[in-house]
Every structure is written in structure tokens, then in C-alpha cells.
Coordinates of C-alpha atoms and ligand atoms in Angstrom, one line a residue:
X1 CA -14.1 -34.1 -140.3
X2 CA -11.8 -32.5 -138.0
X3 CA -11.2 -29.7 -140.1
X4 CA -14.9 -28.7 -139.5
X5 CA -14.8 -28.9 -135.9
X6 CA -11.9 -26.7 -135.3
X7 CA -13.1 -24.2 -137.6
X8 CA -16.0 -24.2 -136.1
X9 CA -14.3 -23.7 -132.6
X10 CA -13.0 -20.5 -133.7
X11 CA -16.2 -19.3 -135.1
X12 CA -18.3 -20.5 -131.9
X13 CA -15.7 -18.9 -129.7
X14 CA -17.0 -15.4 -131.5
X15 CA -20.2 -15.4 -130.7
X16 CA -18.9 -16.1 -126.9
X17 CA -16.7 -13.6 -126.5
X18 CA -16.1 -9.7 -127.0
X19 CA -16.0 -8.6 -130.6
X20 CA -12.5 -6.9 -129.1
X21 CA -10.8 -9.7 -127.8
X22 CA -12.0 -11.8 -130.7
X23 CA -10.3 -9.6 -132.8
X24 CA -7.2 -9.2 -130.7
X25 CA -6.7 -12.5 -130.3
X26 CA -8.6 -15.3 -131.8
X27 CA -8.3 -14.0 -134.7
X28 CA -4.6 -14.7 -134.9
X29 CA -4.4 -18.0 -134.9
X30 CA -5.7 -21.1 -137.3
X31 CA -6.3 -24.4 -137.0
X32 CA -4.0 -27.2 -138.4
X33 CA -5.7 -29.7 -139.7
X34 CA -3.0 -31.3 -140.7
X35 CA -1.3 -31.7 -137.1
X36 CA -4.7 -32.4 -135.4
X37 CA -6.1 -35.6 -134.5
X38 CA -9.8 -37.2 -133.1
X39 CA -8.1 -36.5 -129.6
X40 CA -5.8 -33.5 -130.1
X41 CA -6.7 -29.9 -131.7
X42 CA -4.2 -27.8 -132.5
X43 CA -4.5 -24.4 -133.6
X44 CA -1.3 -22.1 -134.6
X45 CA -0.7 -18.4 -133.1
X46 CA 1.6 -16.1 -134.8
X47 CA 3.8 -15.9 -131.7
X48 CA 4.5 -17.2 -128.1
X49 CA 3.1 -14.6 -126.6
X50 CA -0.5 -15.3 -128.5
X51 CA 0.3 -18.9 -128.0
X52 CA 0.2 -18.7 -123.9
X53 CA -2.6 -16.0 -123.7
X54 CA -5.0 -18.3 -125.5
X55 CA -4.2 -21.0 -124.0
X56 CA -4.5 -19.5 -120.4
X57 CA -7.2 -17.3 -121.2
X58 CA -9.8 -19.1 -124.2
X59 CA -8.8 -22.7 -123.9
X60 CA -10.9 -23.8 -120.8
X61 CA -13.9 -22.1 -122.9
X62 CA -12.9 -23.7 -126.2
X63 CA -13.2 -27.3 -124.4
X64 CA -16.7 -26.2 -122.6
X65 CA -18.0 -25.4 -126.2
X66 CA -16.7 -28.2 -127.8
X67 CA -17.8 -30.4 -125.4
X68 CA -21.3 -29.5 -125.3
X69 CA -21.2 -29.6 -129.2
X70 CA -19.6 -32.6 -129.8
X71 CA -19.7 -34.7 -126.4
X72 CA -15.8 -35.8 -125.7
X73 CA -13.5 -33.0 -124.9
X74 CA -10.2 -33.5 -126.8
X75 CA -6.9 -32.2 -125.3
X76 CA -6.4 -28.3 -127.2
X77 CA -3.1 -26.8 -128.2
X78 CA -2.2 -23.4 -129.1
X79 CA 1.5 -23.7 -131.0
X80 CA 3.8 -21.3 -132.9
X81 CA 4.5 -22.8 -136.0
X82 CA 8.0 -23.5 -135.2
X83 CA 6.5 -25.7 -132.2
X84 CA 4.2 -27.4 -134.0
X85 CA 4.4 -31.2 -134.6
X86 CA 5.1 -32.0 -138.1
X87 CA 4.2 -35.1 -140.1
X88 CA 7.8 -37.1 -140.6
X89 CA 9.6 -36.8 -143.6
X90 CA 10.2 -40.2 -145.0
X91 CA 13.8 -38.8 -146.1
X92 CA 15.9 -38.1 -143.1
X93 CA 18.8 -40.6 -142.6
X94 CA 20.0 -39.2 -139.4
X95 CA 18.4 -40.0 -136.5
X96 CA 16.8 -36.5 -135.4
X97 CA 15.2 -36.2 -132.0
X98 CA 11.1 -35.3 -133.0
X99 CA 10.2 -35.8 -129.2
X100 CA 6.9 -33.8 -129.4
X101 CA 6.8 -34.4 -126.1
X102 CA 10.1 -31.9 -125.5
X103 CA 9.1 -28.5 -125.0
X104 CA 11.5 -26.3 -127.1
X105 CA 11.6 -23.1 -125.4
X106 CA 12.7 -24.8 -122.2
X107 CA 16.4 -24.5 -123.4
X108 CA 19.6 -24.0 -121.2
X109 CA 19.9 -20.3 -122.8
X110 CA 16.2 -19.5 -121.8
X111 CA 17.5 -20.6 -118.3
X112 CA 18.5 -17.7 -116.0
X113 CA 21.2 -18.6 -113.5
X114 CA 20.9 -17.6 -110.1
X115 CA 22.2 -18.3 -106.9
X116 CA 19.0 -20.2 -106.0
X117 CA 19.1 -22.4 -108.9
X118 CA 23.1 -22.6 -110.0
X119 CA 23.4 -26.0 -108.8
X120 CA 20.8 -27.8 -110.3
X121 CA 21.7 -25.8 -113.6
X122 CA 25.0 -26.8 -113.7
X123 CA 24.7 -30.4 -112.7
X124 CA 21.8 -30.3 -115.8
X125 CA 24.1 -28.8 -117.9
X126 CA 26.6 -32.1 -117.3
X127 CA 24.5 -34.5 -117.7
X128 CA 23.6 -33.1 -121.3
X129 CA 27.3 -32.7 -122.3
X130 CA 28.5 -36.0 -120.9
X131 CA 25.5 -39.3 -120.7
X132 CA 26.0 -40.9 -117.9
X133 CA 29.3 -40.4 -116.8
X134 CA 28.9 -37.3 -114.4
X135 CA 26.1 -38.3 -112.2
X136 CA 23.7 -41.4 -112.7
X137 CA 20.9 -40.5 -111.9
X138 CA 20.4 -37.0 -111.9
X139 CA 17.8 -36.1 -109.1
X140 CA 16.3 -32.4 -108.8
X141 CA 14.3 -31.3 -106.2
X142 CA 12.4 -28.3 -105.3
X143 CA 8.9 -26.7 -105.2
X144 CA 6.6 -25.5 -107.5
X145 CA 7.3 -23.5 -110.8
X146 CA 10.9 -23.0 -109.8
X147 CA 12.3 -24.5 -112.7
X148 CA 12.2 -28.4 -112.9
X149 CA 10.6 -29.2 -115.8
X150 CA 12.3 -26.3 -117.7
X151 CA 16.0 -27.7 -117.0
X152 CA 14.5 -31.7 -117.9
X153 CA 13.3 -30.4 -121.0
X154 CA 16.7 -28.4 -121.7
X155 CA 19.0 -31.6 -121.3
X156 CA 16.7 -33.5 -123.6
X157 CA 16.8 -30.1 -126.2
X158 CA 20.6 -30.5 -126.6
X159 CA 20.7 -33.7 -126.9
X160 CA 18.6 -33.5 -129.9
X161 CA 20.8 -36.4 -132.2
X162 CA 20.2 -39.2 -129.4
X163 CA 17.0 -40.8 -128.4
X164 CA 15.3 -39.5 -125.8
X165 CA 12.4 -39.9 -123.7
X166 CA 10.4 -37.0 -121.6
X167 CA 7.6 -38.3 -119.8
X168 CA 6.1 -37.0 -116.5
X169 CA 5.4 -39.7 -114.1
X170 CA 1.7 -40.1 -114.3
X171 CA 2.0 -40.3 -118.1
X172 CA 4.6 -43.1 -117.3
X173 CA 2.1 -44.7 -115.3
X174 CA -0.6 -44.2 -117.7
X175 CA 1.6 -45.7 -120.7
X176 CA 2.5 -48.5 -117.8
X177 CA -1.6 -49.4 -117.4
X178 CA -2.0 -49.2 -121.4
X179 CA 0.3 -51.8 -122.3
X180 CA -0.6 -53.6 -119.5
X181 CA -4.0 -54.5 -120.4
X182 CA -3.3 -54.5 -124.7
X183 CA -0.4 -57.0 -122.9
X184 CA 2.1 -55.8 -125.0
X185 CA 4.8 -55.2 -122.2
X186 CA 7.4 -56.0 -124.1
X187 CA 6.8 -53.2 -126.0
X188 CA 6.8 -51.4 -123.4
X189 CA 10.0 -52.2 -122.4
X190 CA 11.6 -52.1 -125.1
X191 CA 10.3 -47.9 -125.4
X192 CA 11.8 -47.2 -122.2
X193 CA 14.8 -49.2 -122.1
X194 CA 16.3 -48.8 -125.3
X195 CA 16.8 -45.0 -125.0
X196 CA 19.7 -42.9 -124.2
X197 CA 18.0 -40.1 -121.8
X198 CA 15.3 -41.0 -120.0
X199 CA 13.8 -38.1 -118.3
X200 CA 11.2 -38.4 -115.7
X201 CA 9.3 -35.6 -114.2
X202 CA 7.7 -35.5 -110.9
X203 CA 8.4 -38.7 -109.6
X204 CA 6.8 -38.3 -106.3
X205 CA 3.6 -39.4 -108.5
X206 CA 4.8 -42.8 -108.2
X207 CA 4.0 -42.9 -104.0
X208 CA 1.8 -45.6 -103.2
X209 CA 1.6 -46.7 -106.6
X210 CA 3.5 -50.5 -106.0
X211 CA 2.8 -52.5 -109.1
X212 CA 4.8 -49.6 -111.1
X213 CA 7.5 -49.1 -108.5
X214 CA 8.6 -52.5 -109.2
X215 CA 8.1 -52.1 -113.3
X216 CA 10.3 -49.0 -112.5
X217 CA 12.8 -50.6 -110.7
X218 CA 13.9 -52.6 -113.3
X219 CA 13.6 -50.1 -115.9
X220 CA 16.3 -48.0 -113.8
X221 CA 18.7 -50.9 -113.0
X222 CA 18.2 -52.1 -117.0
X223 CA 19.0 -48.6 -118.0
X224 CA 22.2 -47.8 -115.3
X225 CA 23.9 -51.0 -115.6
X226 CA 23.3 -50.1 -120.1
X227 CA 25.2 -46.5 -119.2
X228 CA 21.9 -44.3 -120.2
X229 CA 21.7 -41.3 -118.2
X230 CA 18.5 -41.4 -115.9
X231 CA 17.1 -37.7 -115.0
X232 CA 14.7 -37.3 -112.5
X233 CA 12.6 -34.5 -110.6
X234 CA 10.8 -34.1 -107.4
X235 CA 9.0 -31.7 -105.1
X236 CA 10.7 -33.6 -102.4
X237 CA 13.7 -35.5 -101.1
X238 CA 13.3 -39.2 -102.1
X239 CA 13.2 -40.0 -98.4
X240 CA 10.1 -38.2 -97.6
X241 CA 8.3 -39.1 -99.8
X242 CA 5.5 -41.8 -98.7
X243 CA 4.8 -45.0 -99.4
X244 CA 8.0 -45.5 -102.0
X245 CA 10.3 -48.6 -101.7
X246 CA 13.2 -48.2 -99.9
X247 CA 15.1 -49.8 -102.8
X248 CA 14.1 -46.8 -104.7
X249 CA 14.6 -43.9 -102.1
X250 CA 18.1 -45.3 -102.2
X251 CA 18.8 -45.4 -106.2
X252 CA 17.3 -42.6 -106.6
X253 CA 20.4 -40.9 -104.5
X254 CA 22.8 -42.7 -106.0
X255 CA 23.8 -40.1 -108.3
X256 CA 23.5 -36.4 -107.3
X257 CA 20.9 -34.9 -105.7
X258 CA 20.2 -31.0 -106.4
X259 CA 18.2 -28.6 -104.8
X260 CA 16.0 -25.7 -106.6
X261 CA 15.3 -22.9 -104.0
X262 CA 13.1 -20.0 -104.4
X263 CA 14.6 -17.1 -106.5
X264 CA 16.0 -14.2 -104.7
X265 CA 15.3 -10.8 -105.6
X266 CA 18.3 -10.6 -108.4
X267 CA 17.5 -13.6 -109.9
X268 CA 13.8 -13.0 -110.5
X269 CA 14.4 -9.7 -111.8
X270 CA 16.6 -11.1 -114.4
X271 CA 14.3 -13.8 -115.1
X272 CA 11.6 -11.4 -115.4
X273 CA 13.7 -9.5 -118.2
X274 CA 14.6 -12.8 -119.7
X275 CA 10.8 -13.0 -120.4
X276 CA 10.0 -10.0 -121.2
X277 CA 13.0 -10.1 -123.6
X278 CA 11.9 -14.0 -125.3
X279 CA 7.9 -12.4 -125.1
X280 CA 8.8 -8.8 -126.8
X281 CA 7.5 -7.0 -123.9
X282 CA 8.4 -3.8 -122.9
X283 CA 9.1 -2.9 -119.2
X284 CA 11.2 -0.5 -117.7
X285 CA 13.1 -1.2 -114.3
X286 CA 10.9 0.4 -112.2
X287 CA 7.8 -2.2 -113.5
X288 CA 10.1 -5.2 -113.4
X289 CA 11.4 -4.6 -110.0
X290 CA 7.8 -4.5 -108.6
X291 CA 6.9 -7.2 -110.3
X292 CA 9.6 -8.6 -108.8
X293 CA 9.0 -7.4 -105.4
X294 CA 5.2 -8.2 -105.5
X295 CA 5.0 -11.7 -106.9
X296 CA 5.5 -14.6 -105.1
X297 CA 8.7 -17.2 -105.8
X298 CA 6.5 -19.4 -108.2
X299 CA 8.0 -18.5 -111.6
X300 CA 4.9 -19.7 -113.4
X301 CA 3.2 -17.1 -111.7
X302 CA 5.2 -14.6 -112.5
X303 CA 5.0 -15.4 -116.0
X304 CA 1.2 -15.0 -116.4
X305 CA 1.4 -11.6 -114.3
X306 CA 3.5 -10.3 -117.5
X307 CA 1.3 -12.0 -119.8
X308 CA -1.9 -11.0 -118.2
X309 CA -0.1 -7.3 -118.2
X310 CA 0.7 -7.4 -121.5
X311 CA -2.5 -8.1 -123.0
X312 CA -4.7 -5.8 -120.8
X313 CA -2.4 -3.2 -122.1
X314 CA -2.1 -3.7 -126.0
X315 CA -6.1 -4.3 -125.2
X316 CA -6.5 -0.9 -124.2
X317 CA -3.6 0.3 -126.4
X318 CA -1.6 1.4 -123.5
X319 CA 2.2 1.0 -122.5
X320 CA 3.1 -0.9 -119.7
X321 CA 3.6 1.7 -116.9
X322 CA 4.4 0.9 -113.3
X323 CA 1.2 2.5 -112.1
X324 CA -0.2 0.2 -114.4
X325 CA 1.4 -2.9 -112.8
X326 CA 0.1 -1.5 -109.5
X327 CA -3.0 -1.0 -110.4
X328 CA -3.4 -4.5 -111.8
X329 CA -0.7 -6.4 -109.3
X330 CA -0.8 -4.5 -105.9
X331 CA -4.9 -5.4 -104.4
X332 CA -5.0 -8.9 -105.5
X333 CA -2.0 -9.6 -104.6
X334 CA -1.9 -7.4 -101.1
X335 CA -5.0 -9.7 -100.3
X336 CA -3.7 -12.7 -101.8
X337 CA -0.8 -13.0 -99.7
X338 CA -3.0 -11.5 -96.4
X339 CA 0.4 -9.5 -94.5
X340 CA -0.7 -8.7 -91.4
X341 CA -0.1 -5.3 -89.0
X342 CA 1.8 -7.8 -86.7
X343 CA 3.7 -9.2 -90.1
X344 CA 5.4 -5.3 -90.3
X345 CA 5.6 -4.8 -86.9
X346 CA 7.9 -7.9 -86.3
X347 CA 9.6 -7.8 -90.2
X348 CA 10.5 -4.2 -89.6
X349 CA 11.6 -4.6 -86.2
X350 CA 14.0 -7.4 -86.7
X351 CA 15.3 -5.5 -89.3
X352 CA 15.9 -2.0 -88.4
X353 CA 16.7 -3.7 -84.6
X354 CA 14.1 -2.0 -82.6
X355 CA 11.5 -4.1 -80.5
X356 CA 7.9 -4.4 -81.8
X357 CA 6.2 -2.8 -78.6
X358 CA 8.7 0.0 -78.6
X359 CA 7.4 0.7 -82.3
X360 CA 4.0 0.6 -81.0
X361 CA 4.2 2.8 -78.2
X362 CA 4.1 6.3 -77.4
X363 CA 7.8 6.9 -77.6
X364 CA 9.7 9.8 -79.1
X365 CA 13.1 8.3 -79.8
X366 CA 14.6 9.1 -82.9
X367 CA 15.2 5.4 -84.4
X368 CA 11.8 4.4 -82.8
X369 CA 10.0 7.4 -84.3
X370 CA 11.7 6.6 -87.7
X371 CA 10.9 2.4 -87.9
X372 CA 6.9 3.6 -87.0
X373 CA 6.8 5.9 -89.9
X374 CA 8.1 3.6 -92.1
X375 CA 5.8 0.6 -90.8
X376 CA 2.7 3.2 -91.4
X377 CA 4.3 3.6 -94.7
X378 CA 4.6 -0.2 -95.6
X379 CA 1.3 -0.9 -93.7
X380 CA -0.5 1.7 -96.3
X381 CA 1.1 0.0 -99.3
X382 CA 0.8 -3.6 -98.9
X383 CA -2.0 -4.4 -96.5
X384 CA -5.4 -3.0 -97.3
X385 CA -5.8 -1.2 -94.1
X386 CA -7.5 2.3 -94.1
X387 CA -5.9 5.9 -92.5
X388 CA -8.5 5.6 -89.7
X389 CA -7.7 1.3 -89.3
X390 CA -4.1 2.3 -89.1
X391 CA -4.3 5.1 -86.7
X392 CA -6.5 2.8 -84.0
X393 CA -3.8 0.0 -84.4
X394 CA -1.2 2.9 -83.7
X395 CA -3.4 4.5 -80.4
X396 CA -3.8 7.3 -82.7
X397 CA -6.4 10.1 -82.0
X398 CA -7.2 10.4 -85.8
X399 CA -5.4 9.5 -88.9
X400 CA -3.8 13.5 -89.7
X401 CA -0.9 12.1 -88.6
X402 CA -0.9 9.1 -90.6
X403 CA -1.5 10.7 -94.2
X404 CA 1.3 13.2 -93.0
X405 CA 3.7 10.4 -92.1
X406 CA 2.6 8.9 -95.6
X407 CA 3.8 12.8 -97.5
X408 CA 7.3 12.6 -95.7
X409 CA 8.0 9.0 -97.0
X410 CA 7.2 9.0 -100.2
X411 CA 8.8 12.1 -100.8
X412 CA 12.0 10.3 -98.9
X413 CA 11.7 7.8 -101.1
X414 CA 11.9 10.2 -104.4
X415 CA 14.8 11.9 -102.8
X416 CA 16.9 9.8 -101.5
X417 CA 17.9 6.5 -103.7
X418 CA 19.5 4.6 -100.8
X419 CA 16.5 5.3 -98.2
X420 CA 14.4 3.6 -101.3
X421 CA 16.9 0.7 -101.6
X422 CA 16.4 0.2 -97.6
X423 CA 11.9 0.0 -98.0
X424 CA 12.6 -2.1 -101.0
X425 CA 14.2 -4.2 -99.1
X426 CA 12.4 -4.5 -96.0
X427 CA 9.2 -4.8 -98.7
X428 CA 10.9 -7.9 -100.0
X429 CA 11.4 -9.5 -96.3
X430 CA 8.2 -9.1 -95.4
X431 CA 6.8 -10.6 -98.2
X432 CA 9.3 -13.4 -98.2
X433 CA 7.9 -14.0 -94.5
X434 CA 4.6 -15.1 -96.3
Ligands
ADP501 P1 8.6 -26.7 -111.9 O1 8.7 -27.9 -112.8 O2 9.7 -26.6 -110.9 O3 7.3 -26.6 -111.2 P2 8.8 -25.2 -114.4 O4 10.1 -25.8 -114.9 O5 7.6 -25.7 -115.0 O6 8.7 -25.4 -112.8 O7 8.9 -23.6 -114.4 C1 7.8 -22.8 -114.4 C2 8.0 -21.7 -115.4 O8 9.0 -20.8 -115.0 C3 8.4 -22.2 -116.8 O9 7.8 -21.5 -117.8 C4 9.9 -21.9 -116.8 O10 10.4 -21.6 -118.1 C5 10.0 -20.7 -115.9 N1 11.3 -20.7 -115.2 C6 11.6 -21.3 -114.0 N2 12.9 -21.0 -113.6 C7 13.4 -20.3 -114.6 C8 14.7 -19.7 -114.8 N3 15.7 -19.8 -113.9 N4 14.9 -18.9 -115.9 C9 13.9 -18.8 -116.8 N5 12.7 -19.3 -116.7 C10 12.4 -20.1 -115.6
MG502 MG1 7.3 -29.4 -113.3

């Protein structure tokens, strides 16, 4: 019967949506009945691109639908063929890695190497080539959507002839409270301890959680003292992180312990190519570089600006331009990220090494003069203050002088490359300030 109910997603979904992005999108993809089960739709897009758009965009409305058809709300994926899980063959005498749980496109080539993130790759890139002997364990650290999971899911892609398990902690946990009460704990251990990789993601999850810590703790002496490479990820260092065991804070830092930082300018630029390149987008280097400049550091996000980007324009049959990036990037995300007057004042002042009140004041000094145009300039383009706002923050009589300092800049700017290099940078300091 599950055939009928994903069929009759997609034809539900219709009525719900615009004939156009029906069309567009739901249109390309099918449902695979054969990969599907009670708890688990999945329907197949032609390509990655269609894969993440639906499932950003039309998922959460797919599960609303189905739910109020069918009571229960099933987990949905949206797969590429080549992601999809197939059934086993009953013919394969090696011992292939069919981890559905891996995520395929998180590969080490996929992985742009920057100076933010070089450690952690190469340290991932180790323990891949060599189990267990470089490091054990493996510990990565960093905040969100910098590139944790990816880099787990990477050593457990080339490692695709041993056994390997990728779990994120609370699925850990979940599988933990399962076997627990079906009391088959044996089984349990016997799933985690008799692999070659085990990769844990997000083990801060396990804080305050005692009854696992100490299931863990013997999972992760069973497996070191065996010589199978333990991987693990964290938004923090073991040692802040509450209510976990000293025991574990200290084994967890046995090994190495890597960093992930926010991207710098160069890095996400390339990653944004990178994307662009895997996703068949096309952007020239003006339009990457402010995407660039005018995302934040959470490479997630920057991921669904280029998707999001991508389908408005093949929607309205469009190219990518940079004005339309602007157009769709710079409000939100201007009042997203809330700079401030005071934000320029100080960012531009540090920069340019002229004090804040001096740029605020009435003085005629050439380098003064010069850092107050170009704080008018950056005030107009990333806060949403008016002419007028900006001439009563500046003791201005009216704002003439504002839209005139506004003409000389930006035709500076189209002039003179290196005066362009120097707002793109101060653009990227003040927003790194928020
Ligand atoms: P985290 O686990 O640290 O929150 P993820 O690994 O889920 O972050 O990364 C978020 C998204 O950004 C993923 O789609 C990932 O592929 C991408 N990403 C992060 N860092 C990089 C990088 N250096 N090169 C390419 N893609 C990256
Ligand atoms: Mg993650």
C-alpha cells in the first residue's frame, strides 16, 4: 500500500502548490516503492540539485499533508538515484560497505581545504589511510555547519571495504534505549563493537545522559584496546562540556584533538565554487565573492543561499547576476545580521587608524575626510539606514552631501581595482565583527 501513498503525495502536493513550481520541480522526481518503507518515503530527483530544493523547500509540506491524510508522519527522502538505498544483492562475496547511513557526497574531494579547516582535514585524511595507528581517537571540534559531519562521513566513504559505523549521538542513544527494553544488549554490543570505524557525531549529545556514558565507556575501551579507529565530533572541547564523566573528557583527548574554525574569505569563495561546480550552477566572480562577503561562516547557509538562488532564477528563466544576488541576499541579510552605525564607525576606524569621534566630527583632514566617506558608503550598503538617517547621525544639514559622497565612491570603486580590494575588505571585518 505504500505505493499509493506516495503517489498520492505527489499528486496532493499539486493541488497545494503553484501549477509553476509543480512543474519545475515536483514533477521531477518519482517515488520508489521499492526503497520505501511504512516509516520511510523515498522519492528520486534527477539530480542533487532537485534532490536539496525539495527537500528544503516541499518536504515540511509533504509531511503536513501526509499527516493529516494518513495520521503518522513518516521520515521523507528526496535521493538521486545513485544515493538511493538499494535492496542487497544476494551475490556479492566481498564485503562492500552499504552504510545507508554514510552520506556519499561528503567525500575528501568534495572537501575544500582551507587554512581554517587544514588540520582537521588532514588529521581525517589519516585516520582513513591508516585505522588506528595515527591518532585513536580522532576528536573534531568546531561550530555549526563548518564541516564536521562532512569530513566523518568522508573517512567512512574511503574506507568503503571495511565495516563501518556512522551514527550521530542521539541515534546512538536511541539505538542504546531500543535494545535496552527488547533486552537484546548483546546485540547491541556486538553492532558497535565488532566494527572497524566507528564514527560518532556530535557527542556533546551525550551530557547529562549517565546510563549511556557508562554503556559508552566500555564501547570505547572494547574498541581501542581491539585497534578500531574511534572518530568523534563536537561543538566543543570535551572539557566544557557539562555533566560528562571525567573518565570520558579524558579519553576522549587521548588521541588528537582538532579544531574547525570559521572559513576565511579565500576559503569560502572556493567552497562556494566547489558548489556551484558539484551543483552545475553558474556564477561569475563578482556573484561568488558577494556571496561570500555577505553570508555568514555557517557553510550550510551558504549552501541554501545558492540553492535558493538558483531556483528563483531558472524559475523566472533568468541568469544568475550579481544584482540578482543583491537583490535576493543584501536586505535580509543586512537586517539579519543588524550592523550598527557604531559597528562602522569603530570597524573602519580601527582599520584605516583614525579615531571614531574624529570620523564623526566636523573635521576637514584629508584621511579623516576620506574614512567618513567611506563609512557613509558602507553605512548605505549594509545597514538599512536612509540618506536623511545617515545625514542626522553625521550632524549633517541634509543628505546632498550624502548621495554625493555615495557618486564619488562607487565610481572609486569602478575605477580603481585596489581602492575596491580595500572596501571589500573592510566589508568583510565588519561583518566578521557580527
Ligand atoms: P557541521 O557538522 O560542522 O555542522 P557539516 O559537515 O554538516 O557541518 O557541513 C555543512 C555543509 O557545509 C555540508 O553540506 C558540507 O558539505 C559543507 N561544507 C562544510 N565545510 C566544507 C568544505 N570545507 N568544503 C566543502 N563543503 C563544506
Ligand atoms: Mg554536524
Amino acid at each position: 500500500m505504500i505505493e499509493n501513498q506516495g503517489v498520492d503525495l505527489i499528486e496532493r502536493l499539486k493541488s497545494a502548490i503553484s501549477a509553476d513550481e509543480f512543474n519545475h520541480f515536483i514533477s521531477q522526481i518519482r517515488f520508489n516503492k521499492e526503497a520505501s518503507k511504512s516509516d520511510l518515503l523515498i522519492f528520486n530527483a534527477p539530480n542533487d540539485f532537485i534532490a536539496k530544493w525539495i527537500s528544503t523547500k516541499y518536504v515540511p509540506k509533504m509531511l503536513q499533508i501526509y499527516e493529516s491524510q494518513y495520521g503518522n508522519r513518516p521520515k521523507i527522502e528526496v535521493l538521486t538515484l545513485e544515493h538511493s538505498p538499494k535492496k542487497p544483492k544476494q551475490s556479492i562475496l566481498k564485503v562492500v560497505n552499504k552504510n545507508a547511513n554514510l552520506n556519499l557526497s561528503y567525500s575528501f574531494e568534495n572537501f575544500v581545504v582551507g587554512d581554517s579547516n587544514k588540520f582537521a582535514y588532514e588529521s581525517a585524511l589519516k585516520v582513513a589511510e591508516v585505522q588506528a595507528t595515527a591518532y585513536n581517537p580522532l576528536l573534531i571540534w568546531g561550530g555549526t555547519g563548518l564541516g564536521k559531519t562532512h569530513l566523518l562521513n568522508a573517512i567512512g566513504n574511503k574506507n568503503t571495504q571495511k565495516k563501518v559505523i556512522y551514527t550521530t549521538c542521539e541515534q546512538f542513544l536511541n539505538d542504546y534505549t531500543l535494545h535496552l527494553q527488547n533486552k537484546t544488549m548483546d546485540k547491541f554490543r556486538e553492532k558497535y563493537r565488532q566494527c572497524d570505524y566507528l564514527l560518532i557525531d556530535d557527542v556533546q549529545f551525550l551530557a547529562g545522559k549517565e546510563y549511556m556514558q557508562e554503556e559508552f565507556f566500555h564501547t570505547f575501551n572494547d574498541l581501542k584496546s581491539n585497534n578500531r579507529q574511534i572518530v568523534l565530533t563536537s561543538d566543543k572541547l570535551p572539557r566544557d562540556i557539562d555533566k560528562l564523566e571525567e573518565r570520558l573528557k579524558s579519553r576522549f583527548q587521548w588521541g588528537m584533538v582538532v579544531n574547525i574554525k570559521p572559513p576565511e574569505l579565500v576559503t569560502k569563495i572556493d567552497i562556494i565554487r566547489k558548489k556551484c561546480q558539484l551543483d552545475k550552477i553558474v556564477l561569475d566572480d563578482d556573484t561568488i565573492r558577494y556571496i561570500a562577503q555577505n553570508s555568514n561562516n555557517n557553510i550550510r547557509e551558504i549552501e541554501s543561499i545558492l540553492i535558493q538562488l538558483n531556483a528563483y532564477a531558472s524559475m523566472v528563466k533568468q541568469e544568475i547576476t550579481l544584482a540578482l544576488a543583491q537583490n535576493m541576499l543584501g536586505r535580509t541579510q543586512r537586517q539579519m545580521k543588524n550592523i550598527s552605525l557604531d559597528d562602522i564607525l569603530s570597524s573602519v576606524g580601527r582599520e584605516l587608524n583614525v579615531k571614531p569621534s574624529e570620523i564623526k566630527s566636523k573635521s576637514r583632514q584629508k584621511e579623516i575626510v576620506r574614512a567618513r566617506k567611506i563609512v557613509i558608503y558602507l553605512a548605505r550598503s549594509l545597514t538599512p539606514n536612509s540618506m536623511p538617517e545617515l545625514a542626522k547621525f553625521f550632524d549633517m544639514k541634509d543628505h546632498s552631501s550624502i548621495s554625493k559622497t555615495m557618486r564619488t565612491i562607487e565610481n572609486e570603486i569602478k575605477q580603481n581595482q585596489e581602492f575596491k580590494n580595500t572596501i571589500e575588505h573592510l566589508k568583510s571585518k565588519i561583518q566578521e565583527m557580527k
